[in-house]
CSV table of C-alpha atoms in Angstrom, one decimal:
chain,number,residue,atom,x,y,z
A,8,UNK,CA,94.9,67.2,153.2
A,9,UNK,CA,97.4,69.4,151.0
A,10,UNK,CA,96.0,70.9,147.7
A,11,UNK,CA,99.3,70.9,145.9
A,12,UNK,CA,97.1,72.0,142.8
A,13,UNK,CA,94.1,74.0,142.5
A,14,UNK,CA,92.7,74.3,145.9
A,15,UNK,CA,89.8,77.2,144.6
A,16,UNK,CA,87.9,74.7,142.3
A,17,UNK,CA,84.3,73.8,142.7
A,18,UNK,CA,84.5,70.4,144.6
A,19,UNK,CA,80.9,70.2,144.4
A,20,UNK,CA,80.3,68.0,141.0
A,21,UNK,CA,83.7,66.3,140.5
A,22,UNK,CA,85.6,63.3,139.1
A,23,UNK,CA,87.9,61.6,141.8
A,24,UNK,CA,91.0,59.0,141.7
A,25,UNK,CA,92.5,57.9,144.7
A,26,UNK,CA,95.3,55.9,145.5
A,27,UNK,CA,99.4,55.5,146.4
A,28,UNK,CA,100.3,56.8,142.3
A,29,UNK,CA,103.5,55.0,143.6
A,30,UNK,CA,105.6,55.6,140.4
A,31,UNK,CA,103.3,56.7,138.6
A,32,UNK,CA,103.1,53.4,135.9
A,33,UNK,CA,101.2,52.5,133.2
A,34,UNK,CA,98.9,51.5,135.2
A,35,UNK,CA,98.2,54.6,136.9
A,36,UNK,CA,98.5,56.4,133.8
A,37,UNK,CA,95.2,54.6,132.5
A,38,UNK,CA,93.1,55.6,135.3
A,39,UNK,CA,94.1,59.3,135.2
A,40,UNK,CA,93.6,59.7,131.3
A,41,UNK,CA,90.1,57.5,131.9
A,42,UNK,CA,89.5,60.8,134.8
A,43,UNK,CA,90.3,63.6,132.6
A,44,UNK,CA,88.2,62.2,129.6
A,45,UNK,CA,85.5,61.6,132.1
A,46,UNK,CA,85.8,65.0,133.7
A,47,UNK,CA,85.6,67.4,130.0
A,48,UNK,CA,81.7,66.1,130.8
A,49,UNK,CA,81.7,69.0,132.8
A,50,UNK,CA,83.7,67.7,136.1
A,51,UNK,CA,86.4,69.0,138.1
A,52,UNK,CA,88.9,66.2,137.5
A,53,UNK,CA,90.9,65.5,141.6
A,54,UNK,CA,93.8,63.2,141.9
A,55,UNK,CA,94.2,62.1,145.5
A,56,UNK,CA,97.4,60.4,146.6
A,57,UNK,CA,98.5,58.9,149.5
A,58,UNK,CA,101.5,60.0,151.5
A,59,UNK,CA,102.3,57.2,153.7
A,60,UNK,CA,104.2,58.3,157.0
A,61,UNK,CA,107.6,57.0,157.1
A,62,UNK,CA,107.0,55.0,160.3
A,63,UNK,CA,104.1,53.0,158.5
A,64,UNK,CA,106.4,52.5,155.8
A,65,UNK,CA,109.0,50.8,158.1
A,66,UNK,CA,112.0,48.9,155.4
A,67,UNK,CA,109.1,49.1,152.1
A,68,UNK,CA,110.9,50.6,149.7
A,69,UNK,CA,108.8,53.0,147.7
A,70,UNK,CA,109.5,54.5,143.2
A,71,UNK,CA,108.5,58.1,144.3
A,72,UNK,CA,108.0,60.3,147.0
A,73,UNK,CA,105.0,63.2,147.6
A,74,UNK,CA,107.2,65.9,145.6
A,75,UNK,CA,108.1,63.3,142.9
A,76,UNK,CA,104.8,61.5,142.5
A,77,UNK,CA,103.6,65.8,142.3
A,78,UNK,CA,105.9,66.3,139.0
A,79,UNK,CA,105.0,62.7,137.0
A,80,UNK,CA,100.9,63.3,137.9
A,81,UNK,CA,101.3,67.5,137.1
A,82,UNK,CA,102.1,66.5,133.7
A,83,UNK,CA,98.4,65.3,132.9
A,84,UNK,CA,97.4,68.8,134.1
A,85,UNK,CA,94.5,67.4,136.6
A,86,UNK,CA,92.3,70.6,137.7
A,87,UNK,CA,93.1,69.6,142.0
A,88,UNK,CA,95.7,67.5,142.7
A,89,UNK,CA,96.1,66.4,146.9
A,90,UNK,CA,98.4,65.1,148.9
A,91,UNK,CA,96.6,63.3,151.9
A,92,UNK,CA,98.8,62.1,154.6
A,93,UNK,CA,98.2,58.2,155.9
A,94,UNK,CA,99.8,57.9,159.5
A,95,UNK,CA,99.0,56.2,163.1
A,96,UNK,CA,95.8,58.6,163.6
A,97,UNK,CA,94.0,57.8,160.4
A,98,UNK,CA,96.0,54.4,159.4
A,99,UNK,CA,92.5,52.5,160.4
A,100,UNK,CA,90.0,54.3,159.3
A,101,UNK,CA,87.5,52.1,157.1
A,102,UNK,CA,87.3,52.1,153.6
A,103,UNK,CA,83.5,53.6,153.9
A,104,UNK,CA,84.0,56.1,155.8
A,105,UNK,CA,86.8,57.2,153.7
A,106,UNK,CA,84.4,57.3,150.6
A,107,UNK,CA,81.7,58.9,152.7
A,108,UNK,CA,83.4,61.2,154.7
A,109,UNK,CA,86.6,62.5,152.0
A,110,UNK,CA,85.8,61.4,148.4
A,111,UNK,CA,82.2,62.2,148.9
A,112,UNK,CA,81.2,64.9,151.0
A,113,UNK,CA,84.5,66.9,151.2
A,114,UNK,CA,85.2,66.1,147.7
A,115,UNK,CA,82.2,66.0,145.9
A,116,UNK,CA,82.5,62.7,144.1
A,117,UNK,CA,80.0,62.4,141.4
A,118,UNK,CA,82.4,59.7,139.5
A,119,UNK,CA,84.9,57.3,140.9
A,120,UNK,CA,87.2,56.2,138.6
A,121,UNK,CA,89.3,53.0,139.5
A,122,UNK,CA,91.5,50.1,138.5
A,123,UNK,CA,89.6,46.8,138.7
A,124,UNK,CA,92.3,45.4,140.5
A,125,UNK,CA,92.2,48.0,143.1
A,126,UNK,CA,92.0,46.5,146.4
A,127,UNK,CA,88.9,48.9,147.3
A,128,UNK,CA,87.4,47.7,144.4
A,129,UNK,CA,84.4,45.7,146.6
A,130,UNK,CA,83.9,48.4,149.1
A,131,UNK,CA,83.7,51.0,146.0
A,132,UNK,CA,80.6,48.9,144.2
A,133,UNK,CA,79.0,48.3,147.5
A,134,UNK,CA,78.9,52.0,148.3
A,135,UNK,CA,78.5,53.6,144.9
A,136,UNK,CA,74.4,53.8,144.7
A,137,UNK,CA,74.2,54.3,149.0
A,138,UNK,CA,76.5,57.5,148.4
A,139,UNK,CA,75.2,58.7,145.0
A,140,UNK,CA,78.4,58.1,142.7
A,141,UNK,CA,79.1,56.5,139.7
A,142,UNK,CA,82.2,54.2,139.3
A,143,UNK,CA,84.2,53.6,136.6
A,144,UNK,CA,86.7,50.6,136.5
A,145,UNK,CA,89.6,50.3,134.2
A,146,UNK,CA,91.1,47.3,133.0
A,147,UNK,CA,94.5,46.0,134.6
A,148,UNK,CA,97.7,46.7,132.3
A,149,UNK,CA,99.4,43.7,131.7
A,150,UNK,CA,103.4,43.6,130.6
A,151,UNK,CA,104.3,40.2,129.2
A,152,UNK,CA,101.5,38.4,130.9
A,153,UNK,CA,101.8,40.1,134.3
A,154,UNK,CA,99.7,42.9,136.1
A,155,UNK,CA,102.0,46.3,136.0
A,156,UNK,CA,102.4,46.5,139.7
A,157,UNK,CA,104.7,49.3,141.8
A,158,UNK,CA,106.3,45.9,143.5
A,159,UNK,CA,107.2,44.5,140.4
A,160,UNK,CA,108.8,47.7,139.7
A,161,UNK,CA,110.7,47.6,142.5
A,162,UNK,CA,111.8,43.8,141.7
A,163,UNK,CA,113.1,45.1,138.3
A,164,UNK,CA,115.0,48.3,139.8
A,165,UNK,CA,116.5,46.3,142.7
A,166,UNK,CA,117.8,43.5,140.1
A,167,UNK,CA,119.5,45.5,137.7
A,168,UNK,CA,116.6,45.5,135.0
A,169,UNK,CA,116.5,49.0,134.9
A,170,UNK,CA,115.1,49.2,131.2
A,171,UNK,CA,112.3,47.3,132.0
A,172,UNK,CA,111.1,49.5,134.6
A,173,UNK,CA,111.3,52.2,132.4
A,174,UNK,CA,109.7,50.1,130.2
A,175,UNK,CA,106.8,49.1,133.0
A,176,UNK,CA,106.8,52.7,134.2
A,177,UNK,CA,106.0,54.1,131.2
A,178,UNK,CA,108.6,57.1,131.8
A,179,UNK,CA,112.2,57.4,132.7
A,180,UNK,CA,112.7,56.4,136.7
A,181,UNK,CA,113.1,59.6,137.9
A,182,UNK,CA,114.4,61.5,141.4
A,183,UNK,CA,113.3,64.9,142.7
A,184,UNK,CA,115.8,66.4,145.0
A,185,UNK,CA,118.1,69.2,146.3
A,186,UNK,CA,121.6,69.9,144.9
A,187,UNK,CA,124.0,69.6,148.3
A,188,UNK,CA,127.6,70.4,149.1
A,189,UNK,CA,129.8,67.8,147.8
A,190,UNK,CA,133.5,66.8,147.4
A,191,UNK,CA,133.4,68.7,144.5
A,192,UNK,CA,135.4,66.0,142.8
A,193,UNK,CA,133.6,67.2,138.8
A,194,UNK,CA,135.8,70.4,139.4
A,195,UNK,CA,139.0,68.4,139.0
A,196,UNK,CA,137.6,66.3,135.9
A,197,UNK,CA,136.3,69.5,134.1
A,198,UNK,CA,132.3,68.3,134.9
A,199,UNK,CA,130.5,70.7,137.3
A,200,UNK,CA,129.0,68.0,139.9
A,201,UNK,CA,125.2,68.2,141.5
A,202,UNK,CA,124.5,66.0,144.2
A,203,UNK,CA,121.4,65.0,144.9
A,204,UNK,CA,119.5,64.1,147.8
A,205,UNK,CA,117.2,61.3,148.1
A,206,UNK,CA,114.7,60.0,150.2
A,207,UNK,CA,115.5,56.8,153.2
A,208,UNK,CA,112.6,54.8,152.0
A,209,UNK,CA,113.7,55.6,147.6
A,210,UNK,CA,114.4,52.4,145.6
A,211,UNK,CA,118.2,53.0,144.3
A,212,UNK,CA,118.6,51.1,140.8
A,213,UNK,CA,122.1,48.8,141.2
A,214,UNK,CA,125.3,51.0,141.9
A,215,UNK,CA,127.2,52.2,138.9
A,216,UNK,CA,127.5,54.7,136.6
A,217,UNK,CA,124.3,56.0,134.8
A,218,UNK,CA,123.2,57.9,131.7
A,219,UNK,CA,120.9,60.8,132.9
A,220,UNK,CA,118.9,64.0,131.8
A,221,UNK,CA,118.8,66.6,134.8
A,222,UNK,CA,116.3,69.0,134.5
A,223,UNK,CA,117.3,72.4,135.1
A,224,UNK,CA,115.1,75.3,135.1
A,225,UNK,CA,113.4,73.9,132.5
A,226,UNK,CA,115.8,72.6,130.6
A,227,UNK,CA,117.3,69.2,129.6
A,228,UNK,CA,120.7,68.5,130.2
A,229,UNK,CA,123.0,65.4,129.8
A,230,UNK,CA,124.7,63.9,132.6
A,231,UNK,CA,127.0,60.8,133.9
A,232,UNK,CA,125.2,59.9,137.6
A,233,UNK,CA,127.1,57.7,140.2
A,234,UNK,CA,124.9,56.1,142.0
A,235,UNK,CA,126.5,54.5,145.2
A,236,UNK,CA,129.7,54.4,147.5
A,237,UNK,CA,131.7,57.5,147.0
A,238,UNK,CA,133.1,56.9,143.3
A,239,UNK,CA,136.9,57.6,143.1
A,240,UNK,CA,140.2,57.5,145.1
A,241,UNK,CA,138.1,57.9,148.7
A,242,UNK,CA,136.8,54.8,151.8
A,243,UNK,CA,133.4,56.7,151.9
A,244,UNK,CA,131.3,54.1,152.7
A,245,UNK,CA,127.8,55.9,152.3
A,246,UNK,CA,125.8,56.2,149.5
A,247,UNK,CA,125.5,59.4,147.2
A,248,UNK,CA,124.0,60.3,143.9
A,249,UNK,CA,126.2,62.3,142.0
A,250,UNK,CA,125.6,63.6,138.7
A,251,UNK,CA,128.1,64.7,136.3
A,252,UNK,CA,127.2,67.5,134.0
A,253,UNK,CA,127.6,67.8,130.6
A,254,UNK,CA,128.1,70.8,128.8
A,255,UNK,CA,126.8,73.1,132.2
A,256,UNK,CA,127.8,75.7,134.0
A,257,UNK,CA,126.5,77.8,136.8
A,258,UNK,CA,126.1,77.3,140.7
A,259,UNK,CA,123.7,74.6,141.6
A,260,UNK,CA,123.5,74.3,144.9
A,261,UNK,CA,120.0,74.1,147.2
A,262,UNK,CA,118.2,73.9,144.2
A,263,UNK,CA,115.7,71.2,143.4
A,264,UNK,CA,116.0,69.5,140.4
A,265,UNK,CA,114.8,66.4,138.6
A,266,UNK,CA,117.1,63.6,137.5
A,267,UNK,CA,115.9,61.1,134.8
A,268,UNK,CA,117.5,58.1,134.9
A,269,UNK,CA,117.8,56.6,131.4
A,270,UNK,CA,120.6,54.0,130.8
A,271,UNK,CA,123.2,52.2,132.6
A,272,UNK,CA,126.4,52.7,131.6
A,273,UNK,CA,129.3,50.6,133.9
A,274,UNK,CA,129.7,49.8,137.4
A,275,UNK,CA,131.2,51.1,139.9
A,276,UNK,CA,135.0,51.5,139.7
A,277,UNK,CA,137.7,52.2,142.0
A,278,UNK,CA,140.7,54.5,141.0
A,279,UNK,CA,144.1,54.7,142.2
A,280,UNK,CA,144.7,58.2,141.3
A,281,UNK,CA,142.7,61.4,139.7
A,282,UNK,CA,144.6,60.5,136.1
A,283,UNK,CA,142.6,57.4,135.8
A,284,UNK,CA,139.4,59.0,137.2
A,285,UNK,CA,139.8,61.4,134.6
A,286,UNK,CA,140.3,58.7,132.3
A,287,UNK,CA,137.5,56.8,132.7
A,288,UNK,CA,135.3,60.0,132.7
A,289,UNK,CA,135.9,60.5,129.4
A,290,UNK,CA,135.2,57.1,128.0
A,291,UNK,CA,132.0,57.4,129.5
A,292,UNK,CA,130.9,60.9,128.2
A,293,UNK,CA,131.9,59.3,125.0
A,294,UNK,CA,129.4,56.6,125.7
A,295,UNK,CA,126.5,58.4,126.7
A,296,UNK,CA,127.2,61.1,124.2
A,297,UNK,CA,126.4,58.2,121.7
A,298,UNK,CA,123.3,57.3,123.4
A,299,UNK,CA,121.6,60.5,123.6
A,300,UNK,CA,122.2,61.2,120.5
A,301,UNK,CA,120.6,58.6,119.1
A,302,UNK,CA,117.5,60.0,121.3
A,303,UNK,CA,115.0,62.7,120.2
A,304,UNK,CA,115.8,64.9,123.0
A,305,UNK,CA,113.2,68.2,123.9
A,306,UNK,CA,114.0,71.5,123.9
């Protein structure tokens, strides 16, 4: 296990959630506010989340990876928050000895807290007086008469319906990753350019151009991100997230930074010549210029 968060707590009388956080949804986002009101009792509030091993997640495609699911679930300020790897050696290992052996004795779980649709949920009732915890089930969030579920996330994401997985997320979709050497095509459109790495496994919304806030040492800015084949007058036949920044300067590169991906702007074009890329760029800061400013942005 990796304590990514408060590894010199007391996990002797604590209040545990466990689970794949994958995107960190609305869902989720019931069961950790359930922990932490639970946990001002006088618990240590833990959130546990699974990081599955690339080979066990084969073509799945997951919302957010460790170091992304770290930055949504840091924001509710639990007291430990783990990172517990899932691979071949512990892939098997039953779901009692699991509650005996990690959320029990190495953890300390006096309360379980849970969604009633979690697929534990039987194991977790059976066990709860033999191994001396209390559990606590939350009701499922429903979004127009369906379960909030990481897959139906996905669905939305891969189809295009990128507001409504905001919308079933709860938050902007969001990537964590490191700035990398480029083609450095923002210098010849006036736009410093960050682009981003990304996980194999990472759910890409739909190719084109999107409206995005970049976080950057703790501050918010504006952005036009291609998300796709090389954009421009180039064959690259890979795919890149490249971000545009707006009103930015300063050198960007190996540093991690978050991207929030807000609203979809166009899709993706190809140009003869720099003139029209140029062009083109500056209908779209023109367009998402309008949209954030009809947004209440921090800071």
């Amino acid at each position: 296990m990796e304590y990514l968060v408060g590894n010199d707590f007391d996990l002797k009388n604590t209040c545990v959630t466990f689970g794949s956080f994958d995107g960190v949804h609305r869902g989720h986002q019931r069961v950790i506010n359930k922990l932490l009101e639970v946990a001002r009792q006088g618990l240590t509030s833990v959130v546990l989340s699974f990081e599955y091993d690339q080979a066990l997640l084969g073509e799945q495609k997951i919302l957010s990876t460790e170091l992304e699911k770290r930055y949504l679930l840091q924001q509710y300020n639990p007291d430990v928050l783990i990172s517990y790897i899932i691979d071949e050696t512990n892939k098997d290992m039953p779901a009692e000895d699991f509650i005996r052996e990690i959320l029990v004795n190495k953890l300390g779980a006096k309360v379980i807290v849970t969604g009633k649709d979690s697929s534990n949920i039987t194991v977790l009732r059976q066990c709860a007086e033999k191994f001396g915890y209390e559990l606590l089930e939350c009701d499922t969030v429903y979004d127009d008469g369906e379960p909030v579920t990481s897959k139906r996330i996905v669905k939305e994401l891969a189809n295009g319906n990128l507001q409504k997985a905001n919308e079933l997320l709860g938050h902007p979709y969001l990537f964590v990753g490191t700035v990398m050497h480029g083609k450095a095509l923002g210098r010849t459109v006036g736009m410093p350019t960050a682009n981003i790495s990304f996980h194999e496994s990472k759910q890409l919304p739909v190719h084109g151009v999107y409206g995005t806030l970049s976080e950057i040492d703790g501050r918010k800015v504006k952005g036009l991100t291609n998300i796709g084949r090389r954009p421009s007058v180039d064959n690259f036949n890979y795919v890149t997230i490249e971000a545009f920044l707006l009103d930015f300067s300063g050198d960007l590169y190996d540093k991690t930074i978050t991207l929030e991906i807000h609203a979809y702007i166009r899709g993706v074009m190809k140009f003869n010549n720099l003139a029209e890329v140029k062009a083109q760029v500056n209908r779209d800061q023109e367009s998402i210029r309008a949209y954030f400013d009809n947004m209440r942005l921090p800071g």
